[in-house]
CSV table of C-alpha atoms in Angstrom, one decimal:
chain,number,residue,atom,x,y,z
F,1185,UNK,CA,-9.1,-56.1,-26.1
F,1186,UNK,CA,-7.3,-53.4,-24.7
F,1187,UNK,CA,-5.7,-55.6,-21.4
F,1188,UNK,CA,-3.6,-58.0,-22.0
F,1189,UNK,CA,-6.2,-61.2,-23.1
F,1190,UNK,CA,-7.0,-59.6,-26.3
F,1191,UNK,CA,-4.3,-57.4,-27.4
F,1192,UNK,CA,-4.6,-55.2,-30.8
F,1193,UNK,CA,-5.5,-58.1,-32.6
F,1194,UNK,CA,-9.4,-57.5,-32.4
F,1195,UNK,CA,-10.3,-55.4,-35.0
F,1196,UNK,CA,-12.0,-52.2,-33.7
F,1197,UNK,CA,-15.5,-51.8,-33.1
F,1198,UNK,CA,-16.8,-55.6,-33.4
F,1199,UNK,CA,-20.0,-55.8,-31.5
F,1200,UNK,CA,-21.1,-58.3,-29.0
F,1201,UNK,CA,-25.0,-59.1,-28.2
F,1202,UNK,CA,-25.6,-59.8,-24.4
F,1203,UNK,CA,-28.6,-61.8,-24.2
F,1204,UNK,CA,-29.6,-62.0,-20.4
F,1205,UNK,CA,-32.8,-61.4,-18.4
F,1206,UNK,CA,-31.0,-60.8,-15.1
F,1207,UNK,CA,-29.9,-56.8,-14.8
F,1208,UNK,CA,-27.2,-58.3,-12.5
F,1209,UNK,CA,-25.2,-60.7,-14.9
F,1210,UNK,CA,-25.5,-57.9,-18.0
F,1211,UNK,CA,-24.4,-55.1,-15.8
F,1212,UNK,CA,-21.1,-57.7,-14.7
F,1213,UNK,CA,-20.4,-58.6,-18.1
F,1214,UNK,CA,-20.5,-54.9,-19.5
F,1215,UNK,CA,-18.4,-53.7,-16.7
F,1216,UNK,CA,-15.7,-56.4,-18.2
F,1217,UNK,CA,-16.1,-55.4,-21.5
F,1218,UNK,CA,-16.0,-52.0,-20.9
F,1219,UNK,CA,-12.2,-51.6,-21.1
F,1220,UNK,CA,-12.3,-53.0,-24.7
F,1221,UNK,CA,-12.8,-52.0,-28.4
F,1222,UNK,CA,-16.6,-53.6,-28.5
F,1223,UNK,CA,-19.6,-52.4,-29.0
F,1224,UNK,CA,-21.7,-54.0,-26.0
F,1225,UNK,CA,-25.5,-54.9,-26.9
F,1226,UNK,CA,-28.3,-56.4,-25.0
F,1227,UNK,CA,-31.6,-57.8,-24.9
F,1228,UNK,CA,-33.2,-59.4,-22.1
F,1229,UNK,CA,-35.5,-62.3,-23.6
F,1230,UNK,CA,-34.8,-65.1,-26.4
F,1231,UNK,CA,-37.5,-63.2,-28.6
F,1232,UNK,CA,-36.5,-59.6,-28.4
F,1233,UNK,CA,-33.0,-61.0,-28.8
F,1234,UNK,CA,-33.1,-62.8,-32.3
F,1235,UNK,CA,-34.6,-59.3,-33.7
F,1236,UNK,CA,-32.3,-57.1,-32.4
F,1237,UNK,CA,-29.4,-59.7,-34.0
F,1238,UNK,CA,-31.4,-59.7,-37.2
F,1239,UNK,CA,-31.0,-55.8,-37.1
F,1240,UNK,CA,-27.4,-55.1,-35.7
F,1241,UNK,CA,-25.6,-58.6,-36.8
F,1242,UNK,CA,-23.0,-58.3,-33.9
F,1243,UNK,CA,-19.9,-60.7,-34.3
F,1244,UNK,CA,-20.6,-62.7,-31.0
F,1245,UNK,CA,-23.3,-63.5,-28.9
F,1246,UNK,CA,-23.6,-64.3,-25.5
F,1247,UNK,CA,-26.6,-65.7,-24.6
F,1248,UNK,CA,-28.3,-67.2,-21.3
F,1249,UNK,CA,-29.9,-70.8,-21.1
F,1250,UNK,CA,-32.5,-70.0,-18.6
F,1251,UNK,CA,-34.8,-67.3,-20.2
F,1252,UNK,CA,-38.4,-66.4,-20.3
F,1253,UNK,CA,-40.8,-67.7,-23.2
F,1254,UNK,CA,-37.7,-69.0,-25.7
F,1255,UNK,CA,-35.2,-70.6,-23.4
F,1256,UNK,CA,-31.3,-70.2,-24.6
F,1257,UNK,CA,-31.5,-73.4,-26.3
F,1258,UNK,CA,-34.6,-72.3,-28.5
F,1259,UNK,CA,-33.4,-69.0,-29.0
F,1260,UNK,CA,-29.8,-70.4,-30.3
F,1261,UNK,CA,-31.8,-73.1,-32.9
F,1262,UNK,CA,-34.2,-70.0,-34.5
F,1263,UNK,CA,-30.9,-68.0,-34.9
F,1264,UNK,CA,-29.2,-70.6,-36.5
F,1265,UNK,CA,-32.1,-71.6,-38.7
F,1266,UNK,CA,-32.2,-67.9,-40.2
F,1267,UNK,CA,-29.2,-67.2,-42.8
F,1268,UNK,CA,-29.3,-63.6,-41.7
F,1269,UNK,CA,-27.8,-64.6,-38.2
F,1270,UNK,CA,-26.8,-68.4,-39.1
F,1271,UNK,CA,-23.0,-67.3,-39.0
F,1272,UNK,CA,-22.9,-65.7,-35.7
F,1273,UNK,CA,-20.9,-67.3,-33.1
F,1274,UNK,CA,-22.9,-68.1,-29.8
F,1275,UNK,CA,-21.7,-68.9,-26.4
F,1276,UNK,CA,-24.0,-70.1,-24.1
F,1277,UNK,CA,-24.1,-69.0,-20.5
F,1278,UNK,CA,-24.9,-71.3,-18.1
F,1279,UNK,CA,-24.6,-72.4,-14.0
F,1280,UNK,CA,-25.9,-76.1,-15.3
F,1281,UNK,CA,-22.7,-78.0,-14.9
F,1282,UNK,CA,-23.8,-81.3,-16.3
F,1283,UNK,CA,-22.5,-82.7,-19.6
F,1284,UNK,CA,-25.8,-83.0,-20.9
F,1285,UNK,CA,-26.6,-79.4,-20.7
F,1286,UNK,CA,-23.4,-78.0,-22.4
F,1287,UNK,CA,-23.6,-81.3,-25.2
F,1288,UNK,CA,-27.5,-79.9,-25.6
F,1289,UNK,CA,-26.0,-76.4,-26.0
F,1290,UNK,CA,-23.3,-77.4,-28.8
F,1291,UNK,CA,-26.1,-79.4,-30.7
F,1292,UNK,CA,-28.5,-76.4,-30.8
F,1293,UNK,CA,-25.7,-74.8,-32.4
F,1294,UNK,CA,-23.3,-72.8,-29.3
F,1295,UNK,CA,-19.5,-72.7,-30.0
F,1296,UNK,CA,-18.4,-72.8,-26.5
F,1297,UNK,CA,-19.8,-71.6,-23.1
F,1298,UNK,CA,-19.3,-69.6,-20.2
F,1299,UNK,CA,-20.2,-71.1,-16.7
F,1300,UNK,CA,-21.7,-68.9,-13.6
F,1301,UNK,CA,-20.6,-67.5,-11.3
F,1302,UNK,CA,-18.6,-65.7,-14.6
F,1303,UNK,CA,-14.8,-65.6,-14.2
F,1304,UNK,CA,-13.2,-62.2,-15.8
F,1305,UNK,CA,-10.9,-63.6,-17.3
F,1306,UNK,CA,-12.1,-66.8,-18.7
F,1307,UNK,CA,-14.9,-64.1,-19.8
F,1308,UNK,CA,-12.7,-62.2,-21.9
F,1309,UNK,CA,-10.4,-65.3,-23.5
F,1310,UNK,CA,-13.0,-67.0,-24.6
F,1311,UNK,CA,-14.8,-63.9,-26.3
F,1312,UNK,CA,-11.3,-62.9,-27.9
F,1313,UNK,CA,-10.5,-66.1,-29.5
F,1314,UNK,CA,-14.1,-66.5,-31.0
F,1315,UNK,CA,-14.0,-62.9,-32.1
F,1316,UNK,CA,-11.0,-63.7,-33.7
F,1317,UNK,CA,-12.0,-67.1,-35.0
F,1318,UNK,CA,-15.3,-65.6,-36.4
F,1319,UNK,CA,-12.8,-62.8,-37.6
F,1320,UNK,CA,-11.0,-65.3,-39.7
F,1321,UNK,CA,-13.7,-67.4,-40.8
F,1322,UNK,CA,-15.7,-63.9,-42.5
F,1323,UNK,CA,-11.8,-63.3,-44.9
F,1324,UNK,CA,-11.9,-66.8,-45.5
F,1325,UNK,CA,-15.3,-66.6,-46.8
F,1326,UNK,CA,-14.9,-62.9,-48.8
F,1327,UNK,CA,-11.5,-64.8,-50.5
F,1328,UNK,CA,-13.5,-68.0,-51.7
F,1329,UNK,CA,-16.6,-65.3,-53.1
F,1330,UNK,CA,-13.4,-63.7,-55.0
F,1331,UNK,CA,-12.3,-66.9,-56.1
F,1332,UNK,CA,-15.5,-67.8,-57.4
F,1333,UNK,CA,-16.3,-64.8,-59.3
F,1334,UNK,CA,-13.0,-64.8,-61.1
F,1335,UNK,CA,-13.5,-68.1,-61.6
F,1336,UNK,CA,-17.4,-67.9,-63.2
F,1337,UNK,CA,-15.9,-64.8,-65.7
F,1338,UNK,CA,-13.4,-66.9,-67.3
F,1339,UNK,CA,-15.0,-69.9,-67.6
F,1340,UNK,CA,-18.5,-67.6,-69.0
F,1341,UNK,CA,-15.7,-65.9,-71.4
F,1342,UNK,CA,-13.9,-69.6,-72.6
F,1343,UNK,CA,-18.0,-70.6,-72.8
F,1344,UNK,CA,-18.9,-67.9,-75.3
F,1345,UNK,CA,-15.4,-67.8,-77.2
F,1346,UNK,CA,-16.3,-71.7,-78.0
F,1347,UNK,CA,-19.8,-71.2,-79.3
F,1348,UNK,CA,-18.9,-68.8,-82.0
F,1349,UNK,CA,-15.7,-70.0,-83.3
F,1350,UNK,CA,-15.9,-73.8,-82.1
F,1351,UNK,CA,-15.4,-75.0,-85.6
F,1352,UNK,CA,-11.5,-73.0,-85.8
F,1353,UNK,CA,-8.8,-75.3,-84.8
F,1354,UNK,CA,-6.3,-72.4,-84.2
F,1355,UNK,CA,-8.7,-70.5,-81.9
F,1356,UNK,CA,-9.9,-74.0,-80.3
F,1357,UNK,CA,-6.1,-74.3,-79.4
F,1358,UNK,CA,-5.8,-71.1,-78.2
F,1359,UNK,CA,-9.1,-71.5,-76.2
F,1360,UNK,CA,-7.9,-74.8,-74.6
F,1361,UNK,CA,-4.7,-73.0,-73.9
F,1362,UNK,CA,-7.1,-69.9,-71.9
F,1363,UNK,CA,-8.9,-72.8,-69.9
F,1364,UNK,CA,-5.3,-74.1,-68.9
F,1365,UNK,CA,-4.2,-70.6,-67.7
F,1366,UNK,CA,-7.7,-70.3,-66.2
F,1367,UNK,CA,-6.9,-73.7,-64.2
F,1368,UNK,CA,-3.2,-72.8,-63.3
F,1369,UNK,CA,-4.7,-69.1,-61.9
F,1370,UNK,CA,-7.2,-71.4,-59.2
F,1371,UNK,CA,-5.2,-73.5,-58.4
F,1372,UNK,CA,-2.7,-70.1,-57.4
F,1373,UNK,CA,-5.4,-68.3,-55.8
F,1374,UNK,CA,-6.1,-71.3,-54.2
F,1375,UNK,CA,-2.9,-71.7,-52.6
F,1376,UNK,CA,-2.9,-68.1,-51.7
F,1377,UNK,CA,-6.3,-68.7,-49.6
F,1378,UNK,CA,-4.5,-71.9,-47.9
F,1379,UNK,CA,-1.4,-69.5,-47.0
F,1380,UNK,CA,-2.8,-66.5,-45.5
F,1381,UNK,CA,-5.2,-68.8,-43.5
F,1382,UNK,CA,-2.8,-70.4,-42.3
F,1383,UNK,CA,-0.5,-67.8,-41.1
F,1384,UNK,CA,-3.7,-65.8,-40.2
F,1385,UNK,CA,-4.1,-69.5,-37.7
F,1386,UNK,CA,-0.5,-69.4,-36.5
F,1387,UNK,CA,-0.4,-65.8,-35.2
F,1388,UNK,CA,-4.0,-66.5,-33.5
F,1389,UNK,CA,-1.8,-69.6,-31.7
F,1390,UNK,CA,1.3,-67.4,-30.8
F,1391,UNK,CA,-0.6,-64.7,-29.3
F,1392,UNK,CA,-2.7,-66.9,-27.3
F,1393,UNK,CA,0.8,-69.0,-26.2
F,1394,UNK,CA,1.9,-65.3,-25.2
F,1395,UNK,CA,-1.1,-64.6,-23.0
F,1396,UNK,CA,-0.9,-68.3,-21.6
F,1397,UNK,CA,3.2,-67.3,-20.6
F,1398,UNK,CA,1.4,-63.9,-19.3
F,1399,UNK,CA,-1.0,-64.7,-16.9
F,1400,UNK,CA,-0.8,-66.0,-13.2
F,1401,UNK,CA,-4.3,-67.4,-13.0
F,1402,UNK,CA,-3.3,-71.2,-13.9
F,1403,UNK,CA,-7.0,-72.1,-15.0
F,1404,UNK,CA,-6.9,-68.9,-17.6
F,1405,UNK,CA,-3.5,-70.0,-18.7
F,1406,UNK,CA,-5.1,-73.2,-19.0
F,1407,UNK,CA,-7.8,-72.4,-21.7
F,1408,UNK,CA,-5.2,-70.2,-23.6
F,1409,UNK,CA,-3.2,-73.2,-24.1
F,1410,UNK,CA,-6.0,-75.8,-25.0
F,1411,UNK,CA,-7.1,-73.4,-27.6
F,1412,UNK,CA,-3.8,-72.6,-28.6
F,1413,UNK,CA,-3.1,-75.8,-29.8
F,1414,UNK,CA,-6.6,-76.6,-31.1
F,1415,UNK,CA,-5.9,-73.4,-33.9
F,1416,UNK,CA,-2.2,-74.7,-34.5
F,1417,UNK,CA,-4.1,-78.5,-35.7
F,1418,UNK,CA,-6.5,-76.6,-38.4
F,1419,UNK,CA,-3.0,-74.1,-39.1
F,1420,UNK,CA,-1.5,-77.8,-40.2
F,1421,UNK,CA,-3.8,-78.8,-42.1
F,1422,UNK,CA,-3.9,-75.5,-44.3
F,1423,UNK,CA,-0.5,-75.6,-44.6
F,1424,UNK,CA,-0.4,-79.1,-45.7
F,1425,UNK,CA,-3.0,-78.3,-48.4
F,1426,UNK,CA,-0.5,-75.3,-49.2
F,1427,UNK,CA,1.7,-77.6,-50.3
F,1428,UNK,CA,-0.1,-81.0,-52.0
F,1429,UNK,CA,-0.4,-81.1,-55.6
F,1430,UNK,CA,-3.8,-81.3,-55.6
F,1431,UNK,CA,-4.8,-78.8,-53.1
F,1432,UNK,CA,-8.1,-80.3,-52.3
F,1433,UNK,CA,-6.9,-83.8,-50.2
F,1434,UNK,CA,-3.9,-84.2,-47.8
F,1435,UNK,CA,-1.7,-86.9,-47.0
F,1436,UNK,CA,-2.6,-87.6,-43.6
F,1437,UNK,CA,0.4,-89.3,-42.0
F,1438,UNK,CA,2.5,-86.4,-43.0
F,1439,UNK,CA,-0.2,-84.3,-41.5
F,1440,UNK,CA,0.0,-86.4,-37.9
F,1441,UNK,CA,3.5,-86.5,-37.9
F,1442,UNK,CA,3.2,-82.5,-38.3
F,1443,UNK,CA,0.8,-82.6,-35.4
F,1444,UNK,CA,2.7,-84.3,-33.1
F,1445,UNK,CA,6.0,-82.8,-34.3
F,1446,UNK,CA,6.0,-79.4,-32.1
F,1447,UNK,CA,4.0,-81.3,-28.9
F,1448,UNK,CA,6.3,-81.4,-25.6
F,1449,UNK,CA,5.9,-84.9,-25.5
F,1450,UNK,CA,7.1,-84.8,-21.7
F,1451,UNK,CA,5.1,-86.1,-18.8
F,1452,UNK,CA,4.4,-84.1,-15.9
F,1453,UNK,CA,7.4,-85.8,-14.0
F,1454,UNK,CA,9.6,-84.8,-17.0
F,1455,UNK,CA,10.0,-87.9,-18.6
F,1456,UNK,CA,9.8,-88.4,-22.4
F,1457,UNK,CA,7.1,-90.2,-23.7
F,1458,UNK,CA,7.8,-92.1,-27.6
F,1459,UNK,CA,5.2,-91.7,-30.4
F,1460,UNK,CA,4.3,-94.2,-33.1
F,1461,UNK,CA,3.0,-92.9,-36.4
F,1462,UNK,CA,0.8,-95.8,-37.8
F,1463,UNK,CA,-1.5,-94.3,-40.0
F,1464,UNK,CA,-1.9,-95.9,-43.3
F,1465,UNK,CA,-1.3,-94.7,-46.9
F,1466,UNK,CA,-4.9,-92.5,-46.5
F,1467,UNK,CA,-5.6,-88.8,-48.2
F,1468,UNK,CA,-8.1,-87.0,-46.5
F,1469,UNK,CA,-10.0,-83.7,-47.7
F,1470,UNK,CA,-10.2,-80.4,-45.3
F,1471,UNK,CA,-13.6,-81.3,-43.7
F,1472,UNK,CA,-12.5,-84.8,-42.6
F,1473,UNK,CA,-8.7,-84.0,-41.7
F,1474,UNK,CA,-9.6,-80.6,-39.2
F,1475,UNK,CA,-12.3,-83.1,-37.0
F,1476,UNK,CA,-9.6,-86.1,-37.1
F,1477,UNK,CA,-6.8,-83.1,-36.2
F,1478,UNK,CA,-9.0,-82.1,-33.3
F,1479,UNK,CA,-9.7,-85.3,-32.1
F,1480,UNK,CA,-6.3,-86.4,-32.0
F,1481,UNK,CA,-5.1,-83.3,-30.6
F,1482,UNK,CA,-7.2,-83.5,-27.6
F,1483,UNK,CA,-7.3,-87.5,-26.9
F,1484,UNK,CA,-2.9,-87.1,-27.1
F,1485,UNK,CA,-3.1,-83.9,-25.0
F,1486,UNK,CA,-5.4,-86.0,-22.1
F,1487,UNK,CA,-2.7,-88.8,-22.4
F,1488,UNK,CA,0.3,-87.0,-21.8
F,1489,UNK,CA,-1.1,-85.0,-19.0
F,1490,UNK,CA,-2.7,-87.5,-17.5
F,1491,UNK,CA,-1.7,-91.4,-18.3
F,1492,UNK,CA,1.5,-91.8,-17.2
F,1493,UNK,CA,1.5,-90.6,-13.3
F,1494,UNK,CA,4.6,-89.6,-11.9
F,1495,UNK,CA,6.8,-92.9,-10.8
F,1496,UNK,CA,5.2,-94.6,-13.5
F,1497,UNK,CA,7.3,-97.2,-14.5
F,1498,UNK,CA,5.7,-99.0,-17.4
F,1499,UNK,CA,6.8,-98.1,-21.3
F,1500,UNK,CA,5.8,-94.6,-22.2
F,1501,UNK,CA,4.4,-94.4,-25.5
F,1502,UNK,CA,1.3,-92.3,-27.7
F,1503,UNK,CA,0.0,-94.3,-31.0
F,1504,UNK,CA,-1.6,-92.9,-33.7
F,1505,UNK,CA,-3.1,-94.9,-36.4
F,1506,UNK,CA,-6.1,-95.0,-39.4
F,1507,UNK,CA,-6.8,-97.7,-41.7
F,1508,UNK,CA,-9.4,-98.2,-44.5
F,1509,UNK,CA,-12.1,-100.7,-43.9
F,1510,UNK,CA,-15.5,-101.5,-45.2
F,1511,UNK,CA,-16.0,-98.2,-46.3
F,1512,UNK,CA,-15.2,-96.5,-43.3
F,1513,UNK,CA,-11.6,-95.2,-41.8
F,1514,UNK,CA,-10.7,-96.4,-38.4
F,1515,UNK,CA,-8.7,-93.9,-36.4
F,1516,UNK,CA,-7.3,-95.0,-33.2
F,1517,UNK,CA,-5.2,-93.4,-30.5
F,1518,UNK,CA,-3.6,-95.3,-27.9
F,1519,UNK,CA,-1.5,-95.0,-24.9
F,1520,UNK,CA,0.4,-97.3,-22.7
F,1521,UNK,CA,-0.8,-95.3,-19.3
F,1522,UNK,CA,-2.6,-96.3,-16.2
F,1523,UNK,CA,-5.9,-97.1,-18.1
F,1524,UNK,CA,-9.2,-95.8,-17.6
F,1525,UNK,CA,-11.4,-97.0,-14.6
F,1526,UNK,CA,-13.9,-99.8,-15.0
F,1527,UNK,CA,-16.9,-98.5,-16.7
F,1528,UNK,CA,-15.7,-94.6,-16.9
F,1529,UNK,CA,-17.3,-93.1,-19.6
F,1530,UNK,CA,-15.1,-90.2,-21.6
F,1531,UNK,CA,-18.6,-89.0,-23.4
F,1532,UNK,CA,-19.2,-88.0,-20.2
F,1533,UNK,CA,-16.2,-86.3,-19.3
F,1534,UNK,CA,-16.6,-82.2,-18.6
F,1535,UNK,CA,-14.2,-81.5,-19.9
F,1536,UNK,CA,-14.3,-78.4,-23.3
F,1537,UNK,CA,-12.0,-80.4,-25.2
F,1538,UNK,CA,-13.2,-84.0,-25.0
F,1539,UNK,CA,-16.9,-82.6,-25.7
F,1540,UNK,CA,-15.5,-80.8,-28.9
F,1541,UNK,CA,-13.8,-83.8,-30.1
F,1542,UNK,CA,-17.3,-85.7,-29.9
F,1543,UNK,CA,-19.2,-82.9,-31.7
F,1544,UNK,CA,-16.1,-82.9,-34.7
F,1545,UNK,CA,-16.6,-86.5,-35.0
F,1546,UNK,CA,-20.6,-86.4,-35.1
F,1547,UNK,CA,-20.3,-83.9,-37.7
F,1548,UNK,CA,-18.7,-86.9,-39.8
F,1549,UNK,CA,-21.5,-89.3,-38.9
F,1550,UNK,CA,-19.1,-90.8,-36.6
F,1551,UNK,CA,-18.3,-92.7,-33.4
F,1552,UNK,CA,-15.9,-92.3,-30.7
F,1553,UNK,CA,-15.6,-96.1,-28.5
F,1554,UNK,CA,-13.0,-96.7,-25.4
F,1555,UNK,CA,-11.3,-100.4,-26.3
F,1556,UNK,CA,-10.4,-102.5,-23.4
F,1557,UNK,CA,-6.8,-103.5,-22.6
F,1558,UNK,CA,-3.5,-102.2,-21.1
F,1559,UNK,CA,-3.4,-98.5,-21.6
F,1560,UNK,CA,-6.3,-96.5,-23.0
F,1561,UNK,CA,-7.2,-96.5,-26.4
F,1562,UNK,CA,-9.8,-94.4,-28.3
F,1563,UNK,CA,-11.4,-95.8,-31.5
F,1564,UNK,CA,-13.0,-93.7,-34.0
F,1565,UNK,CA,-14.7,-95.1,-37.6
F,1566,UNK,CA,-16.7,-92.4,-39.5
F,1567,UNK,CA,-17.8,-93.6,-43.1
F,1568,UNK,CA,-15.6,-92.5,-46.8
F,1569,UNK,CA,-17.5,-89.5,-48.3
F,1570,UNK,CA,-18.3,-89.7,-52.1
F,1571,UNK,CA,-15.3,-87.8,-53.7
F,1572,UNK,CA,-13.0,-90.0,-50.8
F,1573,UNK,CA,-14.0,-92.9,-52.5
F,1574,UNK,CA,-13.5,-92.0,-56.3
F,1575,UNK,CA,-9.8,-90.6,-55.1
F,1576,UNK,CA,-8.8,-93.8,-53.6
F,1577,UNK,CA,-10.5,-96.0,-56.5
C-alpha cells in the first residue's frame, strides 16, 4: 500500500471483496483503502457475496459475521467448500470479542480477523501481510505445477523409451542413466522452490520489522512484530529443507536451535533468560515442522514477555523438547516463570497467537495440555503420519 504499512511490495491491482451489510462500515473501510493499489469490491449479504467472488476471484476477503440470511460463518464454509474460491484468504470482521466467536471463525475457515470498532491501521497490516502471504502461497503453487509437469514429461519419455527397446542392455543403461538425471533435476528444482520461498519469507519478515521500527501506535507495532516472527518460523524451516539431503524431512533440533537462535532472549527488565535445546534425535516433514515452529514460536514468545516479571529472582530459563512415544511425538515447552494461575485456561486466552497455535496443532490431530509444577509448561502430542513412521523404521 502506498503509506507506509504496505510499501511497494503489494503487487499492483490485487482486489479485495468487502462483504458488509452496513453502508457505514463499507464506506470506512473503502475510505482506508482508498490510498492504496487495490481494487475495492463489495457485496452487502453472504449470498450475493460468494457469487460476486465466484466471478471476480479477488485475493482477500473481508467479510462480516453478522449478516442477513447466510451469516459470516456460513458464508465463509460455502466459499471454502467451492474450489473456485477455496484459496481465497478470509478475515472475518467482528465486534464479538469472545474466544469462542473468533475459534468458530478460524474453524469455518477465516485466517485472521478484524475487531469493531476498525482500527486504520491494524486494518491495513493485517490486509498487507495476507495479501502478501496469499501472494506467496499462489508462486509457490505455479512452481510446484512446473515441477510437476517437467516431472510427468520425463518420466512419460523414460516410460515409452523402455517399452520399445526394454530388451537392449546398452539403451537400458543409458535409460537408467536418463531416470538418474531426471532424479538429480527434482531434487534441484526442488531446492530452487525451497530457496526462493524462503527468501520470498525473509523479506515479508524484514519489511514488516521495518514497519514495526516505523510506527508510533505500540498496538500496530505490536501485530507487525507477532507476524514478523511467525513468517521468519516457516522462512526456517524452508531453509532447512534447502539444505537436508533429502529435501522432504528436517532435522528438527537443528531447526529449534535455528528458531530460537535470532530471539532477544531478554526479559522486559533486561535480563537474559538461558535456553535448553532438548529435542530428541526426530526428522519431521514440512506439514508437521511449520505447526510445531508456530507453536513454539508463540508459547516462547508469551514466556519471555510475560513469565519472568521484573525483580524476579528465580532461574531464568525456556525449554524446548520432543520425544517419540507410542506412536505419537511429545513436544513440550517449559519455563521457570511465575506459573500460571490456578485453573487459567490458555485455550481461552484472546490472544491471535495462542488461538493460531491451537488451530496449527488441531490440524495435526493434536492436543495442546498446561502440566502442573514450578514454571509453566505446555505439552503437545499429535500422532506419527504414515511416511513419519517408515523414515524412522
Amino acid at each position: 500500500m502506498k503509506d507506509r504499512s504496505a510499501g511497494e511490495a503489494l503487487p499492483k491491482r490485487q482486489a479485495v471483496l468487502v462483504i458488509d451489510d452496513d453502508a457505514r462500515n463499507l464506506a470506512l473501510l473503502s475510505e482506508y483503502l482508498k490510498g492504496t493499489d487495490l481494487s475495492i469490491l463489495v457485496a452487502e449479504d453472504g449470498e450475493s457475496g460468494i457469487e460476486r467472488a465466484r466471478y471476480a476471484r479477488p485475493d482477500l476477503i473481508l467479510l462480516d459475521v453478522l449478516l442477513p440470511g447466510l451469516d459470516g460463518y456460513a458464508t465463509c464454509r460455502c466459499l471454502k467448500a467451492d474450489p473456485e474460491t477455496a484459496e481465497i484468504p478470509v478475515i472475518f470482521m467482528t465486534a464479538l470479542s469472545e474466544t469462542e466467536f473468533k475459534v468458530k471463525g478460524f474453524e469455518a475457515g477465516g485466517v485472521d480477523y478484524v475487531t469493531k470498532p476498525f482500527n486504520r491501521g491494524e486494518v491495513l497490516a493485517r490486509v498487507g501481510v495476507h495479501l502478501r502471504i496469499a501472494e506467496l502461497t499462489k508462486n509457490l503453487r505455479e512452481a510446484n505445477d512446473l515441477l510437476e509437469r517437467r516431472v510427468d514429461e520425463r518420466t512419460s519419455e523414460l516410460a515409452a523409451a523402455n517399452k520399445d527397446l526394454a530388451d537392449d542392455i546398452a539403451v537400458r543403461k543409458l535409460a537408467e542413466e536418463r531416470l538418474r538425471l531426471l532424479l538429480d533435476e527434482k531434487s534441484e528444482l526442488l531446492r530452487e522452490i525451497h530457496h526462493r520461498v524462503k527468501n520470498n519469507l525473509q523479506v515479508i519478515a524484514s519489511i514488516l520489522n521495518l514497519e514495526a521500527d516505523s510506527v508510533s501506535d505500540t498496538a500496530v507495532a505490536e501485530i507487525f512484530r507477532r507476524c514478523q516472527g511467525r513468517i521468519a518460523s516457516m522462512a526456517i524451516v524452508h531453509e532447512d529443507l534447502y539444505l537436508s539431503p533429502d529435501l522432504a524431512s528436517i532435522d528438527f533440533r537443528k531447526y529449534v536451535d535455528d528458531l530460537l537462535a535470532g530471539r532477544d532472549l531478554n526479559t522486559p527488565d533486561s535480563r537474559p533468560i538461558l535456553f535448553s535445546n532438548e529435542v530428541a534425535e526426530v526428522c519431521l516433514p514440512i506439514e508437521s515442522a511449520v505447526p510445531c515452529g508456530l507453536a513454539i514460536n508463540e508459547f516462547v514468545t508469551n514466556a519471555i514477555s510475560h513469565a519472568f516479571p521484573e525483580g524476579w529472582a528465580g532461574m531464568r530459563r525456556v525449554t524446548v523438547s520432543m520425544y517419540r512415544e507410542a506412536g505419537n511425538y511429545i513436544l513440550g515447552i517449559a519455563d521457570t516463570g511465575i506459573g500460571l494461575p490456578a485453573g487459567f485456561n490458555p485455550a481461552k486466552m484472546e490472544t491471535l497467537g495462542i488461538q493460531l497455535a491451537y488451530t496449527a496443532i488441531g490440524q495435526l490431530n493434536g492436543t495442546i495440555t498446561v502440566e502442573p509444577g514450578p514454571g509453566t509448561r505446555f505439552r503437545i502430542v499429535f500422532p506419527e503420519r504414515s511416511r513419519e513412521k517408515r523414515s524412522a523404521g
